[in-house]
PDB file of C-alpha atoms in Angstrom:
ATOM      1  CA  MET A   1      53.978 166.009   4.350  1.00 49.00           C
ATOM      2  CA  THR A   2      53.482 168.171   1.155  1.00 51.00           C
ATOM      3  CA  GLN A   3      55.943 170.244  -0.878  1.00 51.00           C
ATOM      4  CA  MET A   4      54.011 173.049   0.131  1.00 48.00           C
ATOM      5  CA  ASN A   5      53.774 172.380   3.797  1.00 76.00           C
ATOM      6  CA  ILE A   6      57.667 171.868   3.707  1.00 78.00           C
ATOM      7  CA  THR A   7      58.473 175.755   1.745  1.00 81.00           C
ATOM      8  CA  LYS A   8      55.716 177.141   4.660  1.00 80.00           C
ATOM      9  CA  ARG A   9      57.930 175.615   7.192  1.00 83.00           C
ATOM     10  CA  LEU A  10      60.830 177.177   5.640  1.00 89.00           C
ATOM     11  CA  ALA A  11      59.507 180.171   5.079  1.00 88.00           C
ATOM     12  CA  LEU A  12      58.087 180.476   8.553  1.00 87.00           C
ATOM     13  CA  TYR A  13      61.867 179.083   9.956  1.00 92.00           C
ATOM     14  CA  CYS A  14      63.201 182.146   8.217  1.00 93.00           C
ATOM     15  CA  PHE A  15      61.029 184.542   9.119  1.00 92.00           C
ATOM     16  CA  GLY A  16      61.391 183.149  12.673  1.00 92.00           C
ATOM     17  CA  LEU A  17      65.104 183.937  12.427  1.00 95.00           C
ATOM     18  CA  PHE A  18      64.172 187.054  11.262  1.00 96.00           C
ATOM     19  CA  PHE A  19      62.053 188.674  13.791  1.00 94.00           C
ATOM     20  CA  LEU A  20      64.166 186.999  16.272  1.00 93.00           C
ATOM     21  CA  SER A  21      67.465 189.142  15.506  1.00 95.00           C
ATOM     22  CA  LEU A  22      65.191 192.125  15.177  1.00 96.00           C
ATOM     23  CA  GLY A  23      63.687 191.842  18.746  1.00 94.00           C
ATOM     24  CA  VAL A  24      67.163 191.697  19.729  1.00 93.00           C
ATOM     25  CA  SER A  25      68.626 194.457  17.795  1.00 95.00           C
ATOM     26  CA  PHE A  26      65.812 196.534  19.383  1.00 95.00           C
ATOM     27  CA  SER A  27      67.221 195.834  22.981  1.00 93.00           C
ATOM     28  CA  ILE A  28      70.671 196.997  21.716  1.00 93.00           C
ATOM     29  CA  GLN A  29      69.512 199.422  21.190  1.00 94.00           C
ATOM     30  CA  ALA A  30      67.675 200.236  24.073  1.00 93.00           C
ATOM     31  CA  GLY A  31      70.650 199.531  25.880  1.00 91.00           C
ATOM     32  CA  LEU A  32      69.133 198.343  28.855  1.00 92.00           C
ATOM     33  CA  GLY A  33      70.800 194.760  28.467  1.00 90.00           C
ATOM     34  CA  VAL A  34      70.018 192.290  26.261  1.00 90.00           C
ATOM     35  CA  SER A  35      68.277 188.731  26.110  1.00 86.00           C
ATOM     36  CA  PRO A  36      70.584 185.853  27.882  1.00 86.00           C
ATOM     37  CA  VAL A  37      71.147 183.937  24.320  1.00 85.00           C
ATOM     38  CA  SER A  38      72.627 186.923  22.834  1.00 89.00           C
ATOM     39  CA  SER A  39      74.350 188.273  25.877  1.00 91.00           C
ATOM     40  CA  LEU A  40      77.800 186.658  24.968  1.00 92.00           C
ATOM     41  CA  PRO A  41      77.921 187.838  21.355  1.00 93.00           C
ATOM     42  CA  VAL A  42      76.890 191.238  22.057  1.00 93.00           C
ATOM     43  CA  ALA A  43      79.881 191.467  24.510  1.00 92.00           C
ATOM     44  CA  VAL A  44      82.330 190.387  22.227  1.00 93.00           C
ATOM     45  CA  SER A  45      81.159 192.931  19.721  1.00 93.00           C
ATOM     46  CA  LEU A  46      80.866 195.401  22.539  1.00 91.00           C
ATOM     47  CA  THR A  47      85.025 194.435  23.498  1.00 91.00           C
ATOM     48  CA  THR A  48      86.221 193.572  20.038  1.00 92.00           C
ATOM     49  CA  GLY A  49      84.782 195.605  17.864  1.00 89.00           C
ATOM     50  CA  LEU A  50      83.429 192.823  15.136  1.00 93.00           C
ATOM     51  CA  SER A  51      79.789 193.083  14.027  1.00 95.00           C
ATOM     52  CA  VAL A  52      77.249 191.562  16.169  1.00 93.00           C
ATOM     53  CA  GLY A  53      76.944 189.101  13.175  1.00 94.00           C
ATOM     54  CA  ALA A  54      80.251 188.026  13.438  1.00 96.00           C
ATOM     55  CA  THR A  55      80.631 187.420  16.946  1.00 95.00           C
ATOM     56  CA  THR A  56      77.462 185.944  17.033  1.00 94.00           C
ATOM     57  CA  VAL A  57      78.927 182.888  14.026  1.00 95.00           C
ATOM     58  CA  LEU A  58      81.711 183.139  16.510  1.00 95.00           C
ATOM     59  CA  ALA A  59      79.519 182.361  19.710  1.00 94.00           C
ATOM     60  CA  ASN A  60      77.953 179.634  17.742  1.00 94.00           C
ATOM     61  CA  VAL A  61      81.361 177.704  16.871  1.00 94.00           C
ATOM     62  CA  LEU A  62      81.937 177.576  20.676  1.00 93.00           C
ATOM     63  CA  PHE A  63      78.512 176.267  21.497  1.00 93.00           C
ATOM     64  CA  ILE A  64      79.293 173.816  18.722  1.00 93.00           C
ATOM     65  CA  ILE A  65      82.307 173.030  20.596  1.00 94.00           C
ATOM     66  CA  VAL A  66      80.812 172.629  23.782  1.00 92.00           C
ATOM     67  CA  GLN A  67      78.391 170.157  22.185  1.00 93.00           C
ATOM     68  CA  VAL A  68      81.175 168.209  20.988  1.00 92.00           C
ATOM     69  CA  ILE A  69      82.946 167.885  24.675  1.00 93.00           C
ATOM     70  CA  LEU A  70      79.742 167.023  26.568  1.00 91.00           C
ATOM     71  CA  ASN A  71      78.264 164.443  23.726  1.00 87.00           C
ATOM     72  CA  LYS A  72      82.099 162.815  23.475  1.00 83.00           C
ATOM     73  CA  ARG A  73      81.703 162.610  19.866  1.00 82.00           C
ATOM     74  CA  ILE A  74      81.271 164.720  16.438  1.00 81.00           C
ATOM     75  CA  GLU A  75      78.343 164.752  14.652  1.00 82.00           C
ATOM     76  CA  ILE A  76      79.559 165.975  10.490  1.00 86.00           C
ATOM     77  CA  ARG A  77      76.296 166.746   9.720  1.00 89.00           C
ATOM     78  CA  GLU A  78      74.182 167.860  12.245  1.00 90.00           C
ATOM     79  CA  TYR A  79      76.905 170.262  13.166  1.00 91.00           C
ATOM     80  CA  THR A  80      77.271 171.541   9.860  1.00 93.00           C
ATOM     81  CA  VAL A  81      73.795 172.326   9.588  1.00 93.00           C
ATOM     82  CA  GLN A  82      73.357 173.977  12.765  1.00 93.00           C
ATOM     83  CA  LEU A  83      76.656 176.031  11.768  1.00 93.00           C
ATOM     84  CA  ILE A  84      74.918 176.984   8.330  1.00 94.00           C
ATOM     85  CA  VAL A  85      71.756 177.982  10.506  1.00 94.00           C
ATOM     86  CA  ALA A  86      74.299 180.265  13.090  1.00 94.00           C
ATOM     87  CA  PHE A  87      75.848 182.199   9.377  1.00 95.00           C
ATOM     88  CA  LEU A  88      71.788 182.650   8.401  1.00 95.00           C
ATOM     89  CA  PHE A  89      71.338 183.680  11.891  1.00 95.00           C
ATOM     90  CA  GLY A  90      74.898 186.492  11.869  1.00 95.00           C
ATOM     91  CA  PHE A  91      73.607 187.851   8.622  1.00 96.00           C
ATOM     92  CA  PHE A  92      70.030 188.514   9.989  1.00 96.00           C
ATOM     93  CA  MET A  93      71.090 190.282  12.665  1.00 95.00           C
ATOM     94  CA  ASP A  94      73.564 192.468  10.932  1.00 96.00           C
ATOM     95  CA  VAL A  95      70.748 193.803   8.342  1.00 96.00           C
ATOM     96  CA  THR A  96      68.471 194.514  11.441  1.00 96.00           C
ATOM     97  CA  LEU A  97      70.692 195.674  13.260  1.00 95.00           C
ATOM     98  CA  PHE A  98      71.667 198.091  10.737  1.00 96.00           C
ATOM     99  CA  LEU A  99      67.607 197.770   9.926  1.00 96.00           C
ATOM    100  CA  VAL A 100      66.886 199.849  13.393  1.00 95.00           C
ATOM    101  CA  GLN A 101      69.536 202.258  13.113  1.00 94.00           C
ATOM    102  CA  LEU A 102      68.259 203.837  10.841  1.00 95.00           C
ATOM    103  CA  LEU A 103      65.061 205.169  13.098  1.00 94.00           C
ATOM    104  CA  PRO A 104      65.516 207.393  15.728  1.00 92.00           C
ATOM    105  CA  THR A 105      68.312 207.108  18.714  1.00 91.00           C
ATOM    106  CA  PRO A 106      66.542 206.063  21.403  1.00 92.00           C
ATOM    107  CA  GLU A 107      68.150 209.282  23.480  1.00 89.00           C
ATOM    108  CA  THR A 108      65.745 209.897  26.593  1.00 93.00           C
ATOM    109  CA  ILE A 109      64.474 206.747  28.915  1.00 94.00           C
ATOM    110  CA  VAL A 110      60.998 206.746  27.399  1.00 95.00           C
ATOM    111  CA  ALA A 111      62.618 206.198  24.610  1.00 95.00           C
ATOM    112  CA  ARG A 112      64.795 203.634  25.546  1.00 94.00           C
ATOM    113  CA  VAL A 113      62.069 201.851  27.436  1.00 95.00           C
ATOM    114  CA  LEU A 114      59.714 201.831  24.192  1.00 96.00           C
ATOM    115  CA  TYR A 115      62.591 200.100  22.372  1.00 95.00           C
ATOM    116  CA  PHE A 116      62.819 197.576  24.767  1.00 94.00           C
ATOM    117  CA  ILE A 117      59.211 196.967  24.829  1.00 94.00           C
ATOM    118  CA  ILE A 118      58.865 196.344  21.160  1.00 95.00           C
ATOM    119  CA  SER A 119      62.338 193.658  21.447  1.00 93.00           C
ATOM    120  CA  LEU A 120      59.955 192.359  24.037  1.00 92.00           C
ATOM    121  CA  PHE A 121      57.267 190.794  21.969  1.00 92.00           C
ATOM    122  CA  VAL A 122      58.918 191.101  18.185  1.00 92.00           C
ATOM    123  CA  LEU A 123      62.019 188.521  20.046  1.00 90.00           C
ATOM    124  CA  PRO A 124      59.206 185.578  20.987  1.00 88.00           C
ATOM    125  CA  ALA A 125      57.489 186.196  17.668  1.00 88.00           C
ATOM    126  CA  GLY A 126      60.472 185.310  16.181  1.00 88.00           C
ATOM    127  CA  LEU A 127      61.134 182.319  18.869  1.00 87.00           C
ATOM    128  CA  PHE A 128      57.433 180.956  18.024  1.00 86.00           C
ATOM    129  CA  GLY A 129      58.312 180.609  14.168  1.00 85.00           C
ATOM    130  CA  TYR A 130      61.492 179.720  14.373  1.00 88.00           C
ATOM    131  CA  ILE A 131      60.625 176.363  16.902  1.00 84.00           C
ATOM    132  CA  LYS A 132      57.543 175.704  15.743  1.00 81.00           C
ATOM    133  CA  ALA A 133      58.930 175.304  11.805  1.00 82.00           C
ATOM    134  CA  LYS A 134      60.388 172.154  13.650  1.00 82.00           C
ATOM    135  CA  LEU A 135      63.842 172.652  11.842  1.00 88.00           C
ATOM    136  CA  PRO A 136      67.523 172.355  12.887  1.00 87.00           C
ATOM    137  CA  LEU A 137      68.130 174.423  16.194  1.00 88.00           C
ATOM    138  CA  MET A 138      70.631 177.082  16.516  1.00 91.00           C
ATOM    139  CA  PRO A 139      73.264 175.821  18.432  1.00 92.00           C
ATOM    140  CA  TYR A 140      73.309 177.327  21.257  1.00 89.00           C
ATOM    141  CA  ASP A 141      69.480 176.280  21.564  1.00 87.00           C
ATOM    142  CA  ALA A 142      70.463 172.410  20.605  1.00 90.00           C
ATOM    143  CA  LEU A 143      73.592 172.529  23.430  1.00 90.00           C
ATOM    144  CA  THR A 144      70.337 173.754  26.049  1.00 87.00           C
ATOM    145  CA  TYR A 145      69.161 169.619  24.554  1.00 86.00           C
ATOM    146  CA  VAL A 146      72.876 168.181  25.106  1.00 90.00           C
ATOM    147  CA  ILE A 147      72.959 170.038  28.844  1.00 89.00           C
ATOM    148  CA  SER A 148      69.601 168.320  29.408  1.00 86.00           C
ATOM    149  CA  GLU A 149      70.250 164.868  28.532  1.00 87.00           C
ATOM    150  CA  ARG A 150      74.213 164.974  29.460  1.00 87.00           C
ATOM    151  CA  PHE A 151      73.015 165.976  33.057  1.00 88.00           C
ATOM    152  CA  GLY A 152      70.176 164.090  33.700  1.00 86.00           C
ATOM    153  CA  MET A 153      68.073 167.796  33.631  1.00 81.00           C
ATOM    154  CA  LYS A 154      64.744 168.683  32.846  1.00 82.00           C
ATOM    155  CA  PHE A 155      64.682 171.018  29.825  1.00 74.00           C
ATOM    156  CA  GLY A 156      63.607 174.117  31.563  1.00 72.00           C
ATOM    157  CA  LYS A 157      66.249 174.042  34.144  1.00 80.00           C
ATOM    158  CA  ALA A 158      69.287 173.090  31.385  1.00 82.00           C
ATOM    159  CA  LYS A 159      67.777 175.999  29.861  1.00 81.00           C
ATOM    160  CA  ILE A 160      68.301 178.244  32.717  1.00 81.00           C
ATOM    161  CA  THR A 161      71.580 176.945  33.617  1.00 84.00           C
ATOM    162  CA  SER A 162      72.631 177.670  30.050  1.00 84.00           C
ATOM    163  CA  ASP A 163      71.213 181.196  29.929  1.00 85.00           C
ATOM    164  CA  LEU A 164      73.026 181.940  33.564  1.00 87.00           C
ATOM    165  CA  LEU A 165      76.350 180.602  32.342  1.00 88.00           C
ATOM    166  CA  ASN A 166      75.645 182.816  29.098  1.00 89.00           C
ATOM    167  CA  VAL A 167      75.293 185.346  31.080  1.00 90.00           C
ATOM    168  CA  VAL A 168      78.291 185.373  33.503  1.00 91.00           C
ATOM    169  CA  VAL A 169      80.731 184.431  30.875  1.00 91.00           C
ATOM    170  CA  ALA A 170      79.540 187.623  28.749  1.00 91.00           C
ATOM    171  CA  GLY A 171      79.625 189.731  31.960  1.00 91.00           C
ATOM    172  CA  THR A 172      83.325 188.452  32.840  1.00 92.00           C
ATOM    173  CA  VAL A 173      84.321 189.708  29.305  1.00 92.00           C
ATOM    174  CA  CYS A 174      82.474 192.951  29.990  1.00 91.00           C
ATOM    175  CA  LEU A 175      84.334 193.601  33.024  1.00 92.00           C
ATOM    176  CA  ILE A 176      87.512 192.837  31.457  1.00 92.00           C
ATOM    177  CA  PHE A 177      88.214 194.501  28.845  1.00 90.00           C
ATOM    178  CA  ILE A 178      85.888 197.376  29.099  1.00 88.00           C
ATOM    179  CA  GLN A 179      85.128 197.494  33.028  1.00 87.00           C
ATOM    180  CA  SER A 180      81.694 197.975  32.836  1.00 86.00           C
ATOM    181  CA  LEU A 181      78.396 194.811  32.139  1.00 84.00           C
ATOM    182  CA  GLY A 182      78.546 196.178  28.572  1.00 83.00           C
ATOM    183  CA  SER A 183      75.479 193.786  27.072  1.00 80.00           C
ATOM    184  CA  ILE A 184      73.911 192.526  30.513  1.00 89.00           C
ATOM    185  CA  GLY A 185      71.613 195.202  32.785  1.00 90.00           C
ATOM    186  CA  ILE A 186      67.964 195.373  33.994  1.00 91.00           C
ATOM    187  CA  GLY A 187      66.767 194.024  30.590  1.00 88.00           C
ATOM    188  CA  THR A 188      68.745 190.821  30.554  1.00 90.00           C
ATOM    189  CA  LEU A 189      66.420 189.899  33.437  1.00 88.00           C
ATOM    190  CA  ILE A 190      63.521 191.042  32.495  1.00 90.00           C
ATOM    191  CA  ALA A 191      63.924 189.447  29.392  1.00 87.00           C
ATOM    192  CA  ALA A 192      64.825 186.297  30.456  1.00 83.00           C
ATOM    193  CA  TYR A 193      61.408 186.161  32.601  1.00 82.00           C
ATOM    194  CA  CYS A 194      59.222 187.956  30.019  1.00 83.00           C
ATOM    195  CA  ASN A 195      60.254 186.398  27.026  1.00 79.00           C
ATOM    196  CA  GLY A 196      59.101 182.605  28.399  1.00 77.00           C
ATOM    197  CA  LYS A 197      56.181 184.159  29.444  1.00 82.00           C
ATOM    198  CA  ILE A 198      55.507 185.631  26.053  1.00 86.00           C
ATOM    199  CA  LEU A 199      56.185 183.198  23.965  1.00 80.00           C
ATOM    200  CA  GLY A 200      53.671 180.995  26.051  1.00 79.00           C
ATOM    201  CA  TRP A 201      50.789 183.403  25.568  1.00 83.00           C
ATOM    202  CA  MET A 202      51.503 183.475  21.885  1.00 80.00           C
ATOM    203  CA  LEU A 203      51.832 178.976  21.657  1.00 76.00           C
ATOM    204  CA  ALA A 204      48.251 179.433  23.785  1.00 79.00           C
ATOM    205  CA  ASN A 205      46.025 181.679  21.032  1.00 77.00           C
ATOM    206  CA  TYR A 206      48.159 181.305  17.563  1.00 73.00           C
ATOM    207  CA  GLU A 207      49.621 177.922  17.620  1.00 69.00           C
ATOM    208  CA  ARG A 208      46.289 176.125  16.797  1.00 75.00           C
ATOM    209  CA  ILE A 209      46.293 178.999  13.591  1.00 71.00           C
ATOM    210  CA  PHE A 210      49.689 178.335  12.828  1.00 69.00           C
ATOM    211  CA  ARG A 211      49.314 174.417  12.552  1.00 69.00           C
ATOM    212  CA  GLN A 212      46.115 174.587  10.293  1.00 69.00           C
ATOM    213  CA  TRP A 213      48.420 177.188   8.174  1.00 66.00           C
ATOM    214  CA  VAL A 214      51.482 174.501   8.043  1.00 64.00           C
ATOM    215  CA  TYR A 215      49.378 171.627   7.155  1.00 61.00           C
ATOM    216  CA  LYS A 216      47.043 170.992   4.390  1.00 55.00           C
ATOM    217  CA  ARG A 217      44.737 168.469   5.684  1.00 50.00           C
ATOM    218  CA  GLU A 218      43.511 168.263  10.009  1.00 43.00           C
ATOM    219  CA  SER A 219      45.095 164.487   9.571  1.00 47.00           C
ATOM    220  CA  GLU A 220      48.395 165.777   9.304  1.00 48.00           C
ATOM    221  CA  VAL A 221      48.544 167.815  12.308  1.00 46.00           C
ATOM    222  CA  GLU A 222      50.452 166.566  15.034  1.00 48.00           C
ATOM    223  CA  ALA A 223      49.561 166.076  18.268  1.00 44.00           C
TER     224      ALA A 223
END
């Protein structure tokens, strides 16, 4: 693989993380419930007053600890890389939330739904770049693979399991500390269903274009 290809993948990876955080930020502003992957960080932010970026890092540290427990071993290099990615994503979360908050506050249900719909397309676009760059996963996604391997689950089932546990913990935190569901709402359920569907549509229609852009020669395109 050429240096240019690596550079392109790194760029795609960073843009993917940025748009992923941007999608989450739009869903936060919509106030209809955030996606399962961000439900815990947002819940902790609501109950502690810390920035979403800071709580994103803290939540991912927890996900690394769970990986260590399930794997029964410590992979220093792997977890260090995951932590670096978590810090980068946390930084993007604070930046994109600041940018979205510069836009008009959605005060009507129509405006809130519009913000939420934007999040439904921006977030999968970020996932597309982040996943297809094939670079280190964030702790939450890496944990899903660990759950799959540890308990012999298919990845799809492990993903549903990890998302469900994340939402339950987030909802519990909000109920205990602020007596409401906080980051959990109807939007959480819609996002859990639609994000995967929209990502699948993007992969079906744009993956070929992505491969042609990243790989210099046709022979380098992976099956």
